[in-house]
Amino acid sequence: MKCLIILVLTAVIAGLIPACGGGDGGYGVTDTDTDTDTDSDTDTDADTDTDTDTDTDTDADTDTDTDADAGMDGSTDTDTDTDTDTDTDTGTDTGTDTGTDTGTDTGTDTGTDTDTGSDTDTGSDTGTDPSEACHPSAYGWDPAWAALEDQVLVLTNIERAAGADCGTEGVFPAAGPVTMEPYLRCAARVHSLDMGTTDYFSHLSPGGPIGDDPWARGANAGYTGTMVGENIYAGSSTTPASVVAGWMASDGHCANIMNGTATEMGVGYAYVAGSTWGRYWTQNFGY
């Protein structure tokens, strides 16, 4: 059974380690989706044309009236009677209207709009998870490792809420909860993995992926707050409970956890097979 080893670094000894400013702003991850939308619109109009024709016929009729007049003189009298008749045709025009409809269509569109297209996303998704963006080694972080980190957050807040006697560091009253800060988390992840792959155990990481010390690593990961301490742990234990208990049993680590100034925390866990300690944990605090 391998023993565990834990180290603590607090802001009290920050003057012994040169701070590193700036950084390259971290690394980003971009995914691209393509979105195309095609709509087909079917429009049905009901048009009604009513054609009403009125025909007026005028007939000029000439009637010739021949009367046989038996006058007293015995002569025959012939009269011509001219009549003008006007007839109105009120019948229905059953003919075919061959004219051009120049009227305005005032009908209602009763058609159905049918979307027959498919959607293709052509937008560019530029969102980045900052807890994985500070260095390529943190891309696609193992979800199982992330779940263990989340447990450390819960257990840390339980300890803070209870208050603690940290031995030579003093007795600490209850402190408010800390939240998981993504940039501190990314810095912690990169450091834990770097300790395992490079096979060392220290707060200092000369020539490290994102800086030589905790403050440089935090700044280069994108953290803009103030770091107040870092706890690290290495050993065969796989449970977050044993890790937090180990820190609470060490005065300096306990003081970091109970620091009432801290409002944010980042945790990084990594397992590297074949390394000296196997499992590595980093816990950063800031506000």
PDB file of C-alpha atoms in Angstrom:
ATOM      1  CA  MET A   1       0.000   0.000   0.000  1.00  0.00           C
ATOM      2  CA  LYS A   2       1.481   3.315  -1.047  1.00  0.00           C
ATOM      3  CA  CYS A   3       1.418   6.057   1.558  1.00  0.00           C
ATOM      4  CA  LEU A   4      -0.135   9.389   0.757  1.00  0.00           C
ATOM      5  CA  ILE A   5       1.658  12.668   0.495  1.00  0.00           C
ATOM      6  CA  ILE A   6       0.065  16.068   0.835  1.00  0.00           C
ATOM      7  CA  LEU A   7       1.499  19.545   0.459  1.00  0.00           C
ATOM      8  CA  VAL A   8       0.027  22.921   1.205  1.00  0.00           C
ATOM      9  CA  LEU A   9       0.769  26.333  -0.215  1.00  0.00           C
ATOM     10  CA  THR A  10      -0.925  29.436   1.133  1.00  0.00           C
ATOM     11  CA  ALA A  11      -0.812  33.107   0.343  1.00  0.00           C
ATOM     12  CA  VAL A  12       1.249  33.625   3.516  1.00  0.00           C
ATOM     13  CA  ILE A  13       4.360  32.371   1.711  1.00  0.00           C
ATOM     14  CA  ALA A  14       3.444  33.872  -1.609  1.00  0.00           C
ATOM     15  CA  GLY A  15       6.401  36.215  -1.406  1.00  0.00           C
ATOM     16  CA  LEU A  16       8.779  33.283  -1.729  1.00  0.00           C
ATOM     17  CA  ILE A  17       7.432  32.462  -5.191  1.00  0.00           C
ATOM     18  CA  PRO A  18       7.560  34.998  -8.022  1.00  0.00           C
ATOM     19  CA  ALA A  19       4.179  35.743  -9.494  1.00  0.00           C
ATOM     20  CA  CYS A  20       3.692  35.381 -13.229  1.00  0.00           C
ATOM     21  CA  GLY A  21       1.433  37.863 -14.945  1.00  0.00           C
ATOM     22  CA  GLY A  22      -0.652  37.685 -18.065  1.00  0.00           C
ATOM     23  CA  GLY A  23      -0.729  34.594 -20.201  1.00  0.00           C
ATOM     24  CA  ASP A  24      -1.723  33.737 -23.721  1.00  0.00           C
ATOM     25  CA  GLY A  25      -5.419  33.881 -22.892  1.00  0.00           C
ATOM     26  CA  GLY A  26      -5.866  30.121 -22.960  1.00  0.00           C
ATOM     27  CA  TYR A  27      -7.026  27.821 -25.680  1.00  0.00           C
ATOM     28  CA  GLY A  28     -10.515  27.647 -27.189  1.00  0.00           C
ATOM     29  CA  VAL A  29     -12.669  24.964 -28.696  1.00  0.00           C
ATOM     30  CA  THR A  30     -14.985  25.733 -31.610  1.00  0.00           C
ATOM     31  CA  ASP A  31     -17.567  23.494 -33.192  1.00  0.00           C
ATOM     32  CA  THR A  32     -19.467  24.270 -36.359  1.00  0.00           C
ATOM     33  CA  ASP A  33     -23.025  23.278 -37.178  1.00  0.00           C
ATOM     34  CA  THR A  34     -24.751  23.751 -40.533  1.00  0.00           C
ATOM     35  CA  ASP A  35     -28.437  24.796 -40.616  1.00  0.00           C
ATOM     36  CA  THR A  36     -30.414  25.120 -43.893  1.00  0.00           C
ATOM     37  CA  ASP A  37     -34.171  25.769 -43.920  1.00  0.00           C
ATOM     38  CA  THR A  38     -36.250  25.277 -47.088  1.00  0.00           C
ATOM     39  CA  ASP A  39     -39.962  26.161 -47.052  1.00  0.00           C
ATOM     40  CA  SER A  40     -42.442  25.319 -49.796  1.00  0.00           C
ATOM     41  CA  ASP A  41     -45.595  27.456 -49.756  1.00  0.00           C
ATOM     42  CA  THR A  42     -48.727  26.206 -51.520  1.00  0.00           C
ATOM     43  CA  ASP A  43     -51.227  29.037 -52.178  1.00  0.00           C
ATOM     44  CA  THR A  44     -54.801  28.251 -53.244  1.00  0.00           C
ATOM     45  CA  ASP A  45     -57.107  31.113 -54.243  1.00  0.00           C
ATOM     46  CA  ALA A  46     -60.788  30.687 -54.926  1.00  0.00           C
ATOM     47  CA  ASP A  47     -61.716  33.146 -57.696  1.00  0.00           C
ATOM     48  CA  THR A  48     -65.379  33.613 -58.713  1.00  0.00           C
ATOM     49  CA  ASP A  49     -66.294  35.523 -61.905  1.00  0.00           C
ATOM     50  CA  THR A  50     -69.937  36.448 -62.390  1.00  0.00           C
ATOM     51  CA  ASP A  51     -70.910  37.485 -65.900  1.00  0.00           C
ATOM     52  CA  THR A  52     -74.352  39.132 -66.320  1.00  0.00           C
ATOM     53  CA  ASP A  53     -75.467  40.280 -69.766  1.00  0.00           C
ATOM     54  CA  THR A  54     -78.615  42.239 -70.517  1.00  0.00           C
ATOM     55  CA  ASP A  55     -79.701  42.337 -74.131  1.00  0.00           C
ATOM     56  CA  THR A  56     -82.133  44.941 -75.428  1.00  0.00           C
ATOM     57  CA  ASP A  57     -83.768  44.290 -78.794  1.00  0.00           C
ATOM     58  CA  THR A  58     -85.589  47.018 -80.621  1.00  0.00           C
ATOM     59  CA  ASP A  59     -87.875  45.928 -83.424  1.00  0.00           C
ATOM     60  CA  ALA A  60     -89.313  48.310 -85.956  1.00  0.00           C
ATOM     61  CA  ASP A  61     -92.529  46.777 -87.215  1.00  0.00           C
ATOM     62  CA  THR A  62     -94.601  48.194 -89.960  1.00  0.00           C
ATOM     63  CA  ASP A  63     -98.194  47.108 -90.024  1.00  0.00           C
ATOM     64  CA  THR A  64    -100.247  47.704 -93.063  1.00  0.00           C
ATOM     65  CA  ASP A  65    -103.904  47.891 -92.370  1.00  0.00           C
ATOM     66  CA  THR A  66    -106.208  47.420 -95.266  1.00  0.00           C
ATOM     67  CA  ASP A  67    -109.715  48.170 -94.461  1.00  0.00           C
ATOM     68  CA  ALA A  68    -112.566  47.462 -96.666  1.00  0.00           C
ATOM     69  CA  ASP A  69    -114.635  50.487 -95.927  1.00  0.00           C
ATOM     70  CA  ALA A  70    -118.101  50.175 -96.920  1.00  0.00           C
ATOM     71  CA  GLY A  71    -118.645  53.855 -97.037  1.00  0.00           C
ATOM     72  CA  MET A  72    -121.657  55.468 -98.209  1.00  0.00           C
ATOM     73  CA  ASP A  73    -119.889  56.217-101.444  1.00  0.00           C
ATOM     74  CA  GLY A  74    -119.138  52.540-102.028  1.00  0.00           C
ATOM     75  CA  SER A  75    -115.295  53.134-102.215  1.00  0.00           C
ATOM     76  CA  THR A  76    -112.539  51.018-100.663  1.00  0.00           C
ATOM     77  CA  ASP A  77    -110.335  52.777 -98.065  1.00  0.00           C
ATOM     78  CA  THR A  78    -106.703  51.581 -97.556  1.00  0.00           C
ATOM     79  CA  ASP A  79    -104.789  52.868 -94.438  1.00  0.00           C
ATOM     80  CA  THR A  80    -101.092  52.321 -93.624  1.00  0.00           C
ATOM     81  CA  ASP A  81    -100.323  52.043 -89.876  1.00  0.00           C
ATOM     82  CA  THR A  82     -96.661  52.212 -88.764  1.00  0.00           C
ATOM     83  CA  ASP A  83     -95.974  51.062 -85.190  1.00  0.00           C
ATOM     84  CA  THR A  84     -92.598  51.070 -83.331  1.00  0.00           C
ATOM     85  CA  ASP A  85     -92.264  48.214 -80.844  1.00  0.00           C
ATOM     86  CA  THR A  86     -89.514  48.050 -78.205  1.00  0.00           C
ATOM     87  CA  ASP A  87     -88.944  44.612 -76.753  1.00  0.00           C
ATOM     88  CA  THR A  88     -86.719  43.945 -73.704  1.00  0.00           C
ATOM     89  CA  ASP A  89     -84.952  40.583 -73.554  1.00  0.00           C
ATOM     90  CA  THR A  90     -85.051  39.387 -69.969  1.00  0.00           C
ATOM     91  CA  GLY A  91     -83.848  35.936 -70.696  1.00  0.00           C
ATOM     92  CA  THR A  92     -80.674  34.316 -69.283  1.00  0.00           C
ATOM     93  CA  ASP A  93     -77.518  34.619 -71.345  1.00  0.00           C
ATOM     94  CA  THR A  94     -76.207  31.077 -71.667  1.00  0.00           C
ATOM     95  CA  GLY A  95     -73.317  31.989 -73.899  1.00  0.00           C
ATOM     96  CA  THR A  96     -69.626  31.549 -73.063  1.00  0.00           C
ATOM     97  CA  ASP A  97     -67.722  34.552 -71.719  1.00  0.00           C
ATOM     98  CA  THR A  98     -64.492  34.692 -73.792  1.00  0.00           C
ATOM     99  CA  GLY A  99     -63.359  38.069 -72.525  1.00  0.00           C
ATOM    100  CA  THR A 100     -60.276  38.781 -70.412  1.00  0.00           C
ATOM    101  CA  ASP A 101     -60.821  39.084 -66.657  1.00  0.00           C
ATOM    102  CA  THR A 102     -59.203  42.441 -65.778  1.00  0.00           C
ATOM    103  CA  GLY A 103     -60.734  42.703 -62.341  1.00  0.00           C
ATOM    104  CA  THR A 104     -58.957  42.547 -58.989  1.00  0.00           C
ATOM    105  CA  ASP A 105     -58.883  39.232 -57.129  1.00  0.00           C
ATOM    106  CA  THR A 106     -60.514  39.996 -53.792  1.00  0.00           C
ATOM    107  CA  GLY A 107     -60.899  36.370 -52.811  1.00  0.00           C
ATOM    108  CA  THR A 108     -59.589  34.824 -49.591  1.00  0.00           C
ATOM    109  CA  ASP A 109     -56.439  32.685 -49.700  1.00  0.00           C
ATOM    110  CA  THR A 110     -57.718  29.359 -48.397  1.00  0.00           C
ATOM    111  CA  GLY A 111     -54.551  27.403 -49.225  1.00  0.00           C
ATOM    112  CA  THR A 112     -52.384  25.529 -46.749  1.00  0.00           C
ATOM    113  CA  ASP A 113     -48.748  26.522 -46.159  1.00  0.00           C
ATOM    114  CA  THR A 114     -46.787  23.259 -46.167  1.00  0.00           C
ATOM    115  CA  ASP A 115     -43.137  23.241 -45.017  1.00  0.00           C
ATOM    116  CA  THR A 116     -41.426  20.501 -47.021  1.00  0.00           C
ATOM    117  CA  GLY A 117     -37.859  21.592 -46.326  1.00  0.00           C
ATOM    118  CA  SER A 118     -35.240  20.216 -43.962  1.00  0.00           C
ATOM    119  CA  ASP A 119     -33.318  22.263 -41.391  1.00  0.00           C
ATOM    120  CA  THR A 120     -29.537  22.429 -41.562  1.00  0.00           C
ATOM    121  CA  ASP A 121     -27.674  24.465 -38.949  1.00  0.00           C
ATOM    122  CA  THR A 122     -25.127  26.672 -40.695  1.00  0.00           C
ATOM    123  CA  GLY A 123     -24.259  28.674 -37.602  1.00  0.00           C
ATOM    124  CA  SER A 124     -20.897  28.566 -35.872  1.00  0.00           C
ATOM    125  CA  ASP A 125     -20.915  27.401 -32.257  1.00  0.00           C
ATOM    126  CA  THR A 126     -18.067  29.221 -30.544  1.00  0.00           C
ATOM    127  CA  GLY A 127     -18.978  28.343 -26.964  1.00  0.00           C
ATOM    128  CA  THR A 128     -16.117  27.072 -24.770  1.00  0.00           C
ATOM    129  CA  ASP A 129     -16.156  25.356 -21.376  1.00  0.00           C
ATOM    130  CA  PRO A 130     -13.534  27.336 -19.430  1.00  0.00           C
ATOM    131  CA  SER A 131     -12.892  24.391 -17.113  1.00  0.00           C
ATOM    132  CA  GLU A 132     -11.429  22.544 -20.134  1.00  0.00           C
ATOM    133  CA  ALA A 133     -10.139  25.420 -22.256  1.00  0.00           C
ATOM    134  CA  CYS A 134      -6.911  26.557 -20.589  1.00  0.00           C
ATOM    135  CA  HIS A 135      -4.704  23.874 -22.171  1.00  0.00           C
ATOM    136  CA  PRO A 136      -5.119  20.993 -24.663  1.00  0.00           C
ATOM    137  CA  SER A 137      -4.406  18.470 -21.882  1.00  0.00           C
ATOM    138  CA  ALA A 138      -7.728  19.490 -20.284  1.00  0.00           C
ATOM    139  CA  TYR A 139      -9.853  19.060 -23.422  1.00  0.00           C
ATOM    140  CA  GLY A 140     -12.558  16.411 -23.100  1.00  0.00           C
ATOM    141  CA  TRP A 141     -11.936  15.859 -19.386  1.00  0.00           C
ATOM    142  CA  ASP A 142     -13.037  12.425 -18.165  1.00  0.00           C
ATOM    143  CA  PRO A 143     -16.603  12.763 -16.747  1.00  0.00           C
ATOM    144  CA  ALA A 144     -15.790  10.198 -14.040  1.00  0.00           C
ATOM    145  CA  TRP A 145     -12.898  12.375 -12.866  1.00  0.00           C
ATOM    146  CA  ALA A 146     -15.157  15.439 -12.925  1.00  0.00           C
ATOM    147  CA  ALA A 147     -17.709  13.627 -10.735  1.00  0.00           C
ATOM    148  CA  LEU A 148     -15.015  12.977  -8.106  1.00  0.00           C
ATOM    149  CA  GLU A 149     -14.050  16.654  -8.205  1.00  0.00           C
ATOM    150  CA  ASP A 150     -17.679  17.647  -7.596  1.00  0.00           C
ATOM    151  CA  GLN A 151     -17.738  15.418  -4.503  1.00  0.00           C
ATOM    152  CA  VAL A 152     -14.693  17.237  -3.104  1.00  0.00           C
ATOM    153  CA  LEU A 153     -16.610  20.515  -3.427  1.00  0.00           C
ATOM    154  CA  VAL A 154     -19.542  19.124  -1.441  1.00  0.00           C
ATOM    155  CA  LEU A 155     -17.311  17.699   1.299  1.00  0.00           C
ATOM    156  CA  THR A 156     -15.261  20.901   1.519  1.00  0.00           C
ATOM    157  CA  ASN A 157     -18.391  22.969   2.107  1.00  0.00           C
ATOM    158  CA  ILE A 158     -19.555  20.556   4.806  1.00  0.00           C
ATOM    159  CA  GLU A 159     -16.254  21.114   6.643  1.00  0.00           C
ATOM    160  CA  ARG A 160     -16.473  24.890   6.201  1.00  0.00           C
ATOM    161  CA  ALA A 161     -20.014  24.993   7.559  1.00  0.00           C
ATOM    162  CA  ALA A 162     -18.968  23.111  10.711  1.00  0.00           C
ATOM    163  CA  GLY A 163     -15.916  25.193  11.632  1.00  0.00           C
ATOM    164  CA  ALA A 164     -12.651  23.478  12.582  1.00  0.00           C
ATOM    165  CA  ASP A 165      -9.680  23.393  14.920  1.00  0.00           C
ATOM    166  CA  CYS A 166      -6.672  23.503  12.623  1.00  0.00           C
ATOM    167  CA  GLY A 167      -4.061  22.997  15.363  1.00  0.00           C
ATOM    168  CA  THR A 168      -1.124  25.338  14.961  1.00  0.00           C
ATOM    169  CA  GLU A 169      -3.116  27.403  12.452  1.00  0.00           C
ATOM    170  CA  GLY A 170      -5.818  28.154  14.996  1.00  0.00           C
ATOM    171  CA  VAL A 171      -9.520  27.545  15.489  1.00  0.00           C
ATOM    172  CA  PHE A 172     -11.688  28.637  12.596  1.00  0.00           C
ATOM    173  CA  PRO A 173     -15.368  29.547  12.861  1.00  0.00           C
ATOM    174  CA  ALA A 174     -17.885  28.351  10.322  1.00  0.00           C
ATOM    175  CA  ALA A 175     -17.336  29.829   6.865  1.00  0.00           C
ATOM    176  CA  GLY A 176     -19.658  30.320   3.926  1.00  0.00           C
ATOM    177  CA  PRO A 177     -19.687  27.865   1.029  1.00  0.00           C
ATOM    178  CA  VAL A 178     -17.340  28.139  -1.926  1.00  0.00           C
ATOM    179  CA  THR A 179     -18.476  27.627  -5.505  1.00  0.00           C
ATOM    180  CA  MET A 180     -16.677  25.701  -8.242  1.00  0.00           C
ATOM    181  CA  GLU A 181     -14.829  28.266 -10.346  1.00  0.00           C
ATOM    182  CA  PRO A 182     -14.109  26.995 -13.898  1.00  0.00           C
ATOM    183  CA  TYR A 183     -10.760  28.746 -14.464  1.00  0.00           C
ATOM    184  CA  LEU A 184      -9.375  27.611 -11.104  1.00  0.00           C
ATOM    185  CA  ARG A 185     -10.695  24.153 -11.917  1.00  0.00           C
ATOM    186  CA  CYS A 186      -8.882  24.095 -15.256  1.00  0.00           C
ATOM    187  CA  ALA A 187      -5.625  25.189 -13.597  1.00  0.00           C
ATOM    188  CA  ALA A 188      -6.036  22.421 -10.986  1.00  0.00           C
ATOM    189  CA  ARG A 189      -6.766  19.804 -13.641  1.00  0.00           C
ATOM    190  CA  VAL A 190      -3.727  20.685 -15.719  1.00  0.00           C
ATOM    191  CA  HIS A 191      -1.454  20.623 -12.639  1.00  0.00           C
ATOM    192  CA  SER A 192      -2.737  17.255 -11.385  1.00  0.00           C
ATOM    193  CA  LEU A 193      -2.288  15.667 -14.800  1.00  0.00           C
ATOM    194  CA  ASP A 194       1.125  17.259 -15.257  1.00  0.00           C
ATOM    195  CA  MET A 195       2.326  15.898 -11.894  1.00  0.00           C
ATOM    196  CA  GLY A 196       1.264  12.416 -12.943  1.00  0.00           C
ATOM    197  CA  THR A 197       2.623  12.444 -16.489  1.00  0.00           C
ATOM    198  CA  THR A 198       5.889  14.175 -15.531  1.00  0.00           C
ATOM    199  CA  ASP A 199       6.101  12.120 -12.310  1.00  0.00           C
ATOM    200  CA  TYR A 200       6.681  14.763  -9.652  1.00  0.00           C
ATOM    201  CA  PHE A 201       4.769  16.077  -6.627  1.00  0.00           C
ATOM    202  CA  SER A 202       5.081  19.764  -5.843  1.00  0.00           C
ATOM    203  CA  HIS A 203       3.312  23.112  -5.879  1.00  0.00           C
ATOM    204  CA  LEU A 204       6.086  24.332  -8.162  1.00  0.00           C
ATOM    205  CA  SER A 205       6.041  23.311 -11.805  1.00  0.00           C
ATOM    206  CA  PRO A 206       9.029  24.911 -13.585  1.00  0.00           C
ATOM    207  CA  GLY A 207       8.373  24.901 -17.312  1.00  0.00           C
ATOM    208  CA  GLY A 208       4.880  23.544 -16.652  1.00  0.00           C
ATOM    209  CA  PRO A 209       2.130  23.633 -19.311  1.00  0.00           C
ATOM    210  CA  ILE A 210       0.509  26.821 -17.976  1.00  0.00           C
ATOM    211  CA  GLY A 211       2.999  28.255 -15.487  1.00  0.00           C
ATOM    212  CA  ASP A 212       5.641  27.658 -12.845  1.00  0.00           C
ATOM    213  CA  ASP A 213       3.557  28.108  -9.676  1.00  0.00           C
ATOM    214  CA  PRO A 214      -0.068  28.246  -8.491  1.00  0.00           C
ATOM    215  CA  TRP A 215      -0.479  31.975  -9.146  1.00  0.00           C
ATOM    216  CA  ALA A 216       0.907  31.736 -12.663  1.00  0.00           C
ATOM    217  CA  ARG A 217      -1.205  28.676 -13.406  1.00  0.00           C
ATOM    218  CA  GLY A 218      -4.364  30.424 -12.197  1.00  0.00           C
ATOM    219  CA  ALA A 219      -3.679  33.593 -14.188  1.00  0.00           C
ATOM    220  CA  ASN A 220      -2.767  31.707 -17.363  1.00  0.00           C
ATOM    221  CA  ALA A 221      -5.907  29.600 -17.026  1.00  0.00           C
ATOM    222  CA  GLY A 222      -7.934  32.825 -17.152  1.00  0.00           C
ATOM    223  CA  TYR A 223      -8.686  33.418 -13.463  1.00  0.00           C
ATOM    224  CA  THR A 224      -8.987  37.141 -12.741  1.00  0.00           C
ATOM    225  CA  GLY A 225      -9.628  36.918  -9.003  1.00  0.00           C
ATOM    226  CA  THR A 226      -7.124  36.561  -6.162  1.00  0.00           C
ATOM    227  CA  MET A 227      -5.785  33.142  -5.233  1.00  0.00           C
ATOM    228  CA  VAL A 228      -5.357  32.515  -1.501  1.00  0.00           C
ATOM    229  CA  GLY A 229      -4.073  28.943  -1.327  1.00  0.00           C
ATOM    230  CA  GLU A 230      -3.539  25.558  -2.924  1.00  0.00           C
ATOM    231  CA  ASN A 231      -3.742  22.017  -1.511  1.00  0.00           C
ATOM    232  CA  ILE A 232      -2.347  19.002  -3.349  1.00  0.00           C
ATOM    233  CA  TYR A 233      -2.618  15.292  -2.580  1.00  0.00           C
ATOM    234  CA  ALA A 234      -1.160  12.140  -4.107  1.00  0.00           C
ATOM    235  CA  GLY A 235      -1.646   8.521  -3.176  1.00  0.00           C
ATOM    236  CA  SER A 236      -3.511   5.309  -3.673  1.00  0.00           C
ATOM    237  CA  SER A 237      -6.807   6.544  -2.226  1.00  0.00           C
ATOM    238  CA  THR A 238      -9.604   6.922  -4.747  1.00  0.00           C
ATOM    239  CA  THR A 239     -12.328   8.427  -2.559  1.00  0.00           C
ATOM    240  CA  PRO A 240     -12.933  12.169  -2.225  1.00  0.00           C
ATOM    241  CA  ALA A 241     -13.880  11.615   1.436  1.00  0.00           C
ATOM    242  CA  SER A 242     -10.436  10.223   2.314  1.00  0.00           C
ATOM    243  CA  VAL A 243      -8.724  13.057   0.443  1.00  0.00           C
ATOM    244  CA  VAL A 244     -10.669  15.801   2.263  1.00  0.00           C
ATOM    245  CA  ALA A 245     -10.178  13.990   5.580  1.00  0.00           C
ATOM    246  CA  GLY A 246      -6.438  13.869   4.917  1.00  0.00           C
ATOM    247  CA  TRP A 247      -6.356  17.602   4.248  1.00  0.00           C
ATOM    248  CA  MET A 248      -8.408  18.381   7.367  1.00  0.00           C
ATOM    249  CA  ALA A 249      -5.944  16.345   9.480  1.00  0.00           C
ATOM    250  CA  SER A 250      -3.077  18.577   8.313  1.00  0.00           C
ATOM    251  CA  ASP A 251      -2.964  22.037   9.948  1.00  0.00           C
ATOM    252  CA  GLY A 252      -1.955  23.999   6.846  1.00  0.00           C
ATOM    253  CA  HIS A 253      -4.389  22.237   4.522  1.00  0.00           C
ATOM    254  CA  CYS A 254      -7.137  22.620   7.110  1.00  0.00           C
ATOM    255  CA  ALA A 255      -6.469  26.371   7.294  1.00  0.00           C
ATOM    256  CA  ASN A 256      -6.757  26.686   3.518  1.00  0.00           C
ATOM    257  CA  ILE A 257     -10.090  24.889   3.521  1.00  0.00           C
ATOM    258  CA  MET A 258     -11.412  27.039   6.396  1.00  0.00           C
ATOM    259  CA  ASN A 259     -10.195  30.355   4.974  1.00  0.00           C
ATOM    260  CA  GLY A 260     -13.244  32.607   5.268  1.00  0.00           C
ATOM    261  CA  THR A 261     -11.922  34.961   2.593  1.00  0.00           C
ATOM    262  CA  ALA A 262     -12.226  32.316  -0.090  1.00  0.00           C
ATOM    263  CA  THR A 263     -15.463  32.282  -2.056  1.00  0.00           C
ATOM    264  CA  GLU A 264     -14.362  30.130  -5.014  1.00  0.00           C
ATOM    265  CA  MET A 265     -12.582  26.842  -5.485  1.00  0.00           C
ATOM    266  CA  GLY A 266     -11.224  24.716  -8.307  1.00  0.00           C
ATOM    267  CA  VAL A 267     -10.513  20.988  -8.018  1.00  0.00           C
ATOM    268  CA  GLY A 268      -8.628  18.762 -10.431  1.00  0.00           C
ATOM    269  CA  TYR A 269      -8.242  14.981 -10.186  1.00  0.00           C
ATOM    270  CA  ALA A 270      -6.171  12.815 -12.532  1.00  0.00           C
ATOM    271  CA  TYR A 271      -5.140   9.178 -12.593  1.00  0.00           C
ATOM    272  CA  VAL A 272      -1.933   8.279 -14.419  1.00  0.00           C
ATOM    273  CA  ALA A 273      -1.148   4.577 -14.576  1.00  0.00           C
ATOM    274  CA  GLY A 274       2.512   3.740 -13.988  1.00  0.00           C
ATOM    275  CA  SER A 275       3.286   7.009 -12.209  1.00  0.00           C
ATOM    276  CA  THR A 276       4.817   7.052  -8.730  1.00  0.00           C
ATOM    277  CA  TRP A 277       1.620   7.961  -6.899  1.00  0.00           C
ATOM    278  CA  GLY A 278      -1.041   7.025  -9.432  1.00  0.00           C
ATOM    279  CA  ARG A 279      -3.727   9.477  -8.322  1.00  0.00           C
ATOM    280  CA  TYR A 280      -3.221  13.219  -8.048  1.00  0.00           C
ATOM    281  CA  TRP A 281      -5.449  15.922  -6.614  1.00  0.00           C
ATOM    282  CA  THR A 282      -5.147  19.731  -6.695  1.00  0.00           C
ATOM    283  CA  GLN A 283      -7.418  22.145  -4.826  1.00  0.00           C
ATOM    284  CA  ASN A 284      -7.187  25.919  -5.478  1.00  0.00           C
ATOM    285  CA  PHE A 285      -8.919  28.659  -3.476  1.00  0.00           C
ATOM    286  CA  GLY A 286      -9.623  32.256  -4.451  1.00  0.00           C
ATOM    287  CA  TYR A 287     -12.037  35.144  -4.275  1.00  0.00           C
TER     288      TYR A 287
END
